[in-house]
Amino acid sequence: MKKDTLVTHAGRHPERFDGMVNTPVFRASTVTFPTVAEMGRRHASCYDLPYYGRYGTPTTLALEEAVAAVEGARFGVAVPSGMGAIAATLLTILRPGDHLLMVDSVYGPTRKFCDSALTRMGIETTYYDPLIGAGIAALMTPATKLVFCESPGSLTFEVQDIPAIAEAAHRTGALVALDNTWASPLFFAPFTKGVDLSIQAATKYVVGHSDALLGTITLNDRTLYERLKETLVMFGYSTGSEEAFLGMRGLRSLSARLERHQRNALAVARWLQDQPEVARVLYPALPDDPGHALWARDFTGASGLFGVLLNPASKAQVTAMLDGMTHFAMGFSWGGFESLILATTGNIPRSARPWTWEGPSLRLHVGLEDPEDLIADLRAGLDRLTREPA
Ligand SMILES: *Cc1c(COP(=O)(O)O)cnc(C)c1O
């Protein structure tokens, strides 16, 4: 089945629900059983069948099935947020004494989790250059159990050579996890590129409407899948059926939305490149981006999120720009239908490869509005920036 057909059909079972197109929202903690034998049977396969609310409901199981199918994996697990998916992955795989290789351009809260929770547990993290590629082999130690990737990187958008990293990691028996949120399950096929576990902050493009938090992890190894499920149940990480339903609803239009996000983002990014206030646009879909060749080789599209490096300007000038935007709202998160803008200046922590840009920087999420309106909004913003005394 082609991707668009999968997005439409995966995880739907109308025959189980009186012909209803969608799996309903099941509100359930208790599941009852008619006989002792049935109770025992369901308990034995508690990861596949509703057994108790904390293990999942038909709604969360449907989401897991759908996301796994679309991302190209055998198994999927639903988690209450993207951060939950990251934490559950790290806590399932790593033990005290283990070593983790973490990409330097990772999502900030993931970095925080490594530096606090993992450090407390006696798990050592080494940050590596996002552009390291096969050179990661030199950082592998006998204790390295996991190499964690995120491509393109949060805020800075470097594209990683995932196949080369995966090959080096697998040579010494380490697993590879990828935060695949930027590409969504549609624009990067992790399991054809050597990834063992793929993480989605489904809060972003899968939900797609800025109205729910949700995470997913997909993978092919059954033993690891059962260990992950065990972690989630043990920690009490249960995903609400309402959120799972919203994730499924978002998934059905994911392909159509992403196509438009990509078209709009390219139009806005190309326009920004030509503005005198802009030093560089960080978007691998642009032909002159340093990550373009890897992106073109490994990805099938670009989503609506990119960075902008502005020429030197004062804090007051950037504030004058941001305070007056009409269509771009200021906010964390992204992946919804609406455009967002965020100042990222001075907010890019690095340890392996310093981030040297001295000027202001922004992150834009280009939504589904008409790009002409978005461009006019940005031009007016840049005019405010220029007019404001430095
Ligand atoms: C937002 C985000 C997360 C965290 O997702 P939440 O659902 O907000 O917890 C993880 N990784 C990336 C790359 C993100 O952008």
XYZ file of C-alpha atoms and ligand atoms in Angstrom:
405
model
C 0.000 0.000 0.000
C 1.224 3.510 -0.787
C 1.683 5.998 2.054
C -1.453 8.051 1.339
C -3.601 4.924 1.304
C -2.052 3.781 4.591
C -2.686 7.179 6.182
C -6.343 6.831 5.215
C -6.889 3.212 6.246
C -4.321 2.165 8.861
C -5.702 1.258 12.281
C -9.367 1.397 11.237
C -11.667 -1.548 11.935
C -15.278 -0.544 11.130
C -16.351 -4.192 11.381
C -15.607 -4.152 15.120
C -17.658 -1.016 15.765
C -20.984 -1.486 13.987
C -19.532 -0.126 10.757
C -18.419 3.190 12.231
C -15.619 4.699 10.159
C -13.607 5.702 13.230
C -12.667 3.784 16.355
C -14.665 5.545 19.082
C -13.231 7.168 22.195
C -13.309 4.412 24.827
C -13.447 5.773 28.346
C -12.281 2.871 30.439
C -10.312 1.937 33.478
C -11.912 -1.403 34.331
C -12.272 -4.198 31.819
C -14.406 -7.141 32.989
C -14.160 -10.810 32.003
C -16.922 -13.426 31.911
C -14.787 -16.322 33.130
C -11.567 -17.056 34.976
C -10.182 -18.647 31.821
C -10.897 -15.530 29.722
C -9.332 -13.298 32.360
C -6.184 -15.446 32.274
C -6.098 -15.464 28.488
C -6.380 -11.665 28.219
C -3.807 -11.127 30.955
C -1.310 -13.306 29.103
C -1.585 -11.105 25.989
C -2.244 -7.837 27.790
C -0.315 -5.785 25.208
C -2.586 -6.783 22.318
C -6.025 -6.815 23.937
C -7.705 -4.442 26.376
C -7.055 -5.884 29.824
C -6.940 -2.880 32.133
C -7.109 0.840 31.286
C -3.458 1.503 32.042
C -2.415 -0.990 29.335
C -4.495 0.801 26.703
C -7.979 0.913 25.220
C -9.197 0.034 21.714
C -8.681 3.738 20.885
C -5.030 3.841 21.947
C -4.366 0.434 20.364
C -5.818 1.720 17.074
C -3.510 4.746 17.156
C -0.518 2.505 17.886
C -1.402 0.253 14.972
C -1.911 3.201 12.611
C 1.271 5.101 13.454
C 3.367 1.917 13.268
C 1.945 1.130 9.819
C 2.511 4.645 8.477
C 6.054 4.894 9.847
C 6.827 1.397 8.535
C 7.275 -0.542 11.801
C 5.762 -3.724 13.258
C 4.934 -2.198 16.652
C 3.883 1.156 18.031
C 3.243 2.481 21.517
C 1.272 5.560 22.465
C 2.650 7.823 25.169
C 1.081 10.910 26.814
C 3.559 13.355 25.210
C 6.621 13.558 22.993
C 8.807 14.107 26.039
C 7.230 11.000 27.584
C 8.212 9.030 24.480
C 11.820 10.232 24.782
C 12.016 9.489 28.526
C 10.422 6.052 28.143
C 12.865 5.135 25.369
C 15.916 6.203 27.395
C 14.678 4.566 30.609
C 13.872 1.294 28.877
C 17.209 0.883 27.136
C 19.734 2.370 29.570
C 20.947 0.969 32.914
C 23.381 2.432 35.473
C 26.903 2.268 34.024
C 25.694 2.540 30.424
C 26.865 5.211 28.015
C 24.611 7.254 25.725
C 25.679 9.167 22.629
C 23.331 12.131 22.244
C 23.274 14.545 19.312
C 24.371 18.056 20.300
C 21.462 19.680 18.406
C 18.827 17.750 20.342
C 15.539 19.218 21.618
C 16.414 21.194 24.795
C 14.257 19.243 27.265
C 15.852 15.968 26.050
C 19.240 17.448 26.909
C 17.918 18.424 30.324
C 16.640 14.867 30.890
C 20.095 13.438 30.117
C 21.920 15.970 32.288
C 19.632 15.501 35.290
C 17.629 12.248 35.360
C 20.187 10.076 33.557
C 23.152 11.551 35.440
C 21.394 10.786 38.728
C 20.965 7.184 37.591
C 24.675 6.802 36.799
C 24.185 6.886 33.026
C 26.811 8.898 31.172
C 25.913 11.082 28.177
C 28.399 12.244 25.550
C 27.123 14.879 23.124
C 28.295 14.455 19.545
C 28.561 16.775 16.561
C 25.364 16.467 14.457
C 27.567 16.375 11.328
C 29.738 13.520 12.628
C 28.369 10.806 10.282
C 30.476 7.619 10.236
C 32.972 9.382 12.526
C 30.716 8.421 15.429
C 32.607 5.111 15.476
C 35.441 6.888 17.328
C 33.076 7.782 20.208
C 31.632 4.303 20.723
C 32.773 2.538 23.902
C 31.956 -0.977 25.124
C 29.398 0.697 27.451
C 27.620 2.588 24.623
C 24.121 1.094 24.461
C 22.302 3.784 22.509
C 22.959 6.458 19.895
C 20.219 9.075 19.891
C 19.614 11.200 16.781
C 17.346 14.065 15.864
C 17.391 15.248 12.273
C 17.213 18.033 11.399
C 18.317 19.361 14.787
C 16.018 21.414 17.000
C 16.479 25.182 16.400
C 19.606 24.762 14.209
C 18.359 22.269 11.574
C 21.549 20.320 10.779
C 20.765 17.153 8.813
C 22.372 13.987 10.166
C 23.756 11.107 8.097
C 21.526 8.540 9.814
C 22.501 5.477 7.698
C 26.219 6.059 8.379
C 25.610 6.592 12.103
C 23.386 3.503 12.321
C 25.969 1.336 10.586
C 28.681 2.407 13.031
C 26.377 1.955 16.040
C 25.246 -1.516 14.995
C 28.826 -2.658 14.439
C 29.388 -2.446 18.210
C 25.909 -3.646 19.157
C 24.364 -0.291 20.134
C 20.788 0.657 19.271
C 19.790 3.775 17.353
C 16.837 5.939 18.388
C 15.610 8.888 16.319
C 13.409 11.822 17.267
C 11.589 11.929 13.915
C 9.159 14.716 14.799
C 10.279 17.274 12.184
C 9.701 14.860 9.297
C 6.518 13.389 10.831
C 5.882 9.705 10.036
C 5.648 10.670 6.345
C 8.822 12.461 5.204
C 11.527 10.193 6.659
C 11.268 6.386 6.703
C 13.419 5.543 9.737
C 13.385 1.766 9.451
C 14.817 1.782 5.933
C 17.708 3.933 7.226
C 18.922 1.748 10.082
C 16.928 3.268 12.954
C 15.766 0.859 15.692
C 13.274 3.097 17.518
C 11.490 6.132 16.087
C 9.952 8.765 18.313
C 7.233 11.218 17.382
C 6.129 14.193 19.417
C 2.701 13.478 17.924
C 1.645 16.715 19.623
C 3.108 18.406 16.532
C 2.084 17.193 13.057
C 0.189 14.006 13.915
C -2.338 15.794 16.135
C -1.819 18.826 13.910
C -4.335 21.169 15.533
C -2.545 22.430 18.682
C -5.161 20.866 20.927
C -3.586 17.759 22.465
C -0.304 16.376 23.795
C 0.666 12.951 22.497
C 3.749 10.857 21.763
C 4.487 7.640 19.923
C 7.377 5.192 19.686
C 7.570 2.734 16.801
C 9.926 -0.223 16.440
C 10.365 -3.673 14.902
C 11.860 -5.757 17.716
C 9.224 -7.624 19.727
C 11.326 -8.078 22.871
C 12.147 -4.391 22.972
C 8.494 -3.545 22.325
C 7.432 -5.613 25.328
C 10.125 -3.987 27.491
C 8.901 -0.545 26.421
C 5.292 -1.429 27.215
C 6.440 -2.729 30.585
C 8.198 0.588 31.312
C 5.071 2.540 30.417
C 2.788 0.397 32.567
C 5.259 0.401 35.474
C 5.623 4.182 35.457
C 1.902 4.676 34.981
C 2.324 6.438 31.646
C -1.168 5.886 30.289
C -2.376 7.738 27.227
C -5.885 9.150 27.265
C -8.320 7.818 24.677
C -9.442 11.359 23.844
C -5.856 12.308 22.916
C -5.403 9.082 20.957
C -8.601 9.869 19.049
C -7.332 13.371 18.231
C -4.063 11.815 17.052
C -5.975 9.494 14.717
C -8.119 12.334 13.447
C -4.979 14.356 12.713
C -3.259 11.419 11.039
C -5.991 11.112 8.390
C -5.188 14.542 6.954
C -1.442 14.453 7.662
C -0.345 13.965 4.080
C -2.603 16.706 2.708
C -1.573 19.142 5.440
C 2.145 18.461 5.130
C 2.111 18.998 1.407
C 0.679 22.488 2.020
C 2.997 23.217 4.981
C 5.915 22.357 2.698
C 4.731 24.508 -0.189
C 4.041 27.500 2.077
C 7.290 27.099 4.024
C 9.328 26.993 0.813
C 7.646 30.165 -0.448
C 8.263 32.001 2.837
C 11.836 30.674 3.216
C 12.795 31.657 -0.352
C 11.382 35.137 0.191
C 13.211 35.524 3.513
C 16.531 34.592 1.873
C 16.278 37.747 -0.251
C 15.580 40.190 2.582
C 18.451 42.466 3.644
C 17.746 41.867 7.378
C 18.213 38.095 6.964
C 21.672 36.498 7.123
C 20.658 32.866 6.552
C 17.608 30.642 6.485
C 18.138 27.232 8.131
C 15.950 24.952 6.023
C 17.375 21.824 4.374
C 14.822 21.986 1.542
C 16.632 25.072 0.208
C 19.236 24.069 -2.418
C 21.997 26.170 -0.817
C 21.461 24.779 2.690
C 24.518 22.781 3.878
C 22.219 19.843 4.718
C 20.422 19.861 1.376
C 22.255 16.933 -0.244
C 21.642 14.588 2.718
C 18.056 15.811 2.988
C 17.448 15.174 -0.721
C 18.968 11.687 -0.406
C 17.076 10.553 2.704
C 13.863 12.565 3.072
C 10.781 12.634 0.879
C 9.714 16.123 1.919
C 10.228 19.050 4.267
C 7.797 20.166 6.926
C 6.888 23.738 7.827
C 9.490 24.402 10.527
C 12.766 26.258 9.933
C 15.209 28.704 11.471
C 16.181 32.235 10.487
C 19.452 33.961 11.373
C 19.024 37.730 11.360
C 21.805 40.214 10.775
C 22.971 41.883 13.994
C 20.094 43.769 15.654
C 19.367 44.808 19.215
C 16.979 43.030 21.556
C 14.651 46.059 21.339
C 14.604 45.794 17.544
C 13.712 42.093 17.588
C 11.064 42.797 20.231
C 9.573 45.533 18.036
C 9.294 42.994 15.229
C 7.756 40.200 17.304
C 5.324 42.285 19.346
C 3.436 43.482 16.290
C 2.920 40.296 14.268
C -0.595 39.716 12.929
C -0.602 36.148 11.588
C 2.462 34.660 13.279
C 1.621 34.057 16.922
C 4.361 33.673 19.497
C 4.350 30.313 21.207
C 6.273 27.165 21.942
C 5.428 23.972 20.122
C 4.537 23.795 16.420
C 2.958 21.419 13.898
C -0.544 22.826 14.138
C -2.388 24.439 11.240
C -1.319 27.930 12.326
C 1.875 29.919 11.903
C 4.139 30.550 14.889
C 7.265 32.563 15.523
C 9.782 32.276 18.337
C 12.984 34.120 19.179
C 15.722 31.528 19.762
C 18.544 34.043 20.322
C 21.023 32.936 22.964
C 18.934 29.842 23.654
C 21.012 27.238 21.833
C 23.081 25.188 24.324
C 25.998 23.292 22.785
C 28.928 21.289 24.010
C 30.299 19.268 21.064
C 30.056 21.729 18.164
C 29.725 25.348 19.295
C 26.912 27.364 17.754
C 28.682 30.561 16.818
C 25.957 32.839 15.425
C 26.157 36.130 17.375
C 23.087 37.834 15.916
C 19.431 37.244 16.699
C 17.768 34.035 15.577
C 14.172 32.992 15.062
C 12.235 29.803 14.536
C 9.232 29.915 12.251
C 6.451 27.413 11.859
C 4.697 28.102 8.584
C 1.041 27.165 8.801
C -1.749 26.711 6.314
C -2.522 30.410 5.775
C -1.984 32.012 2.369
C 1.790 32.547 2.083
C 1.251 36.039 0.633
C -0.363 37.134 3.896
C 2.469 35.534 5.873
C 5.103 37.273 3.776
C 3.355 40.652 4.206
C 3.265 40.060 7.976
C 6.990 39.267 8.034
C 7.875 42.275 5.822
C 5.975 44.591 8.178
C 7.814 42.957 11.105
C 11.212 43.476 9.504
C 10.245 47.108 8.818
C 9.468 47.570 12.533
C 12.836 46.001 13.360
C 14.650 48.396 10.986
C 12.768 51.474 12.222
C 13.392 50.755 15.901
C 16.535 52.544 17.223
C 19.270 49.971 17.901
C 7.944 19.333 20.986
C 9.021 18.347 20.796
C 9.162 17.277 21.674
C 8.309 17.134 22.910
O 6.969 16.889 22.632
P 5.830 17.174 23.743
O 4.650 16.470 23.189
O 5.690 18.653 23.809
O 6.309 16.588 25.017
C 10.147 16.361 21.418
N 10.968 16.476 20.360
C 10.861 17.501 19.497
C 11.802 17.576 18.349
C 9.898 18.464 19.687
O 9.822 19.500 18.853
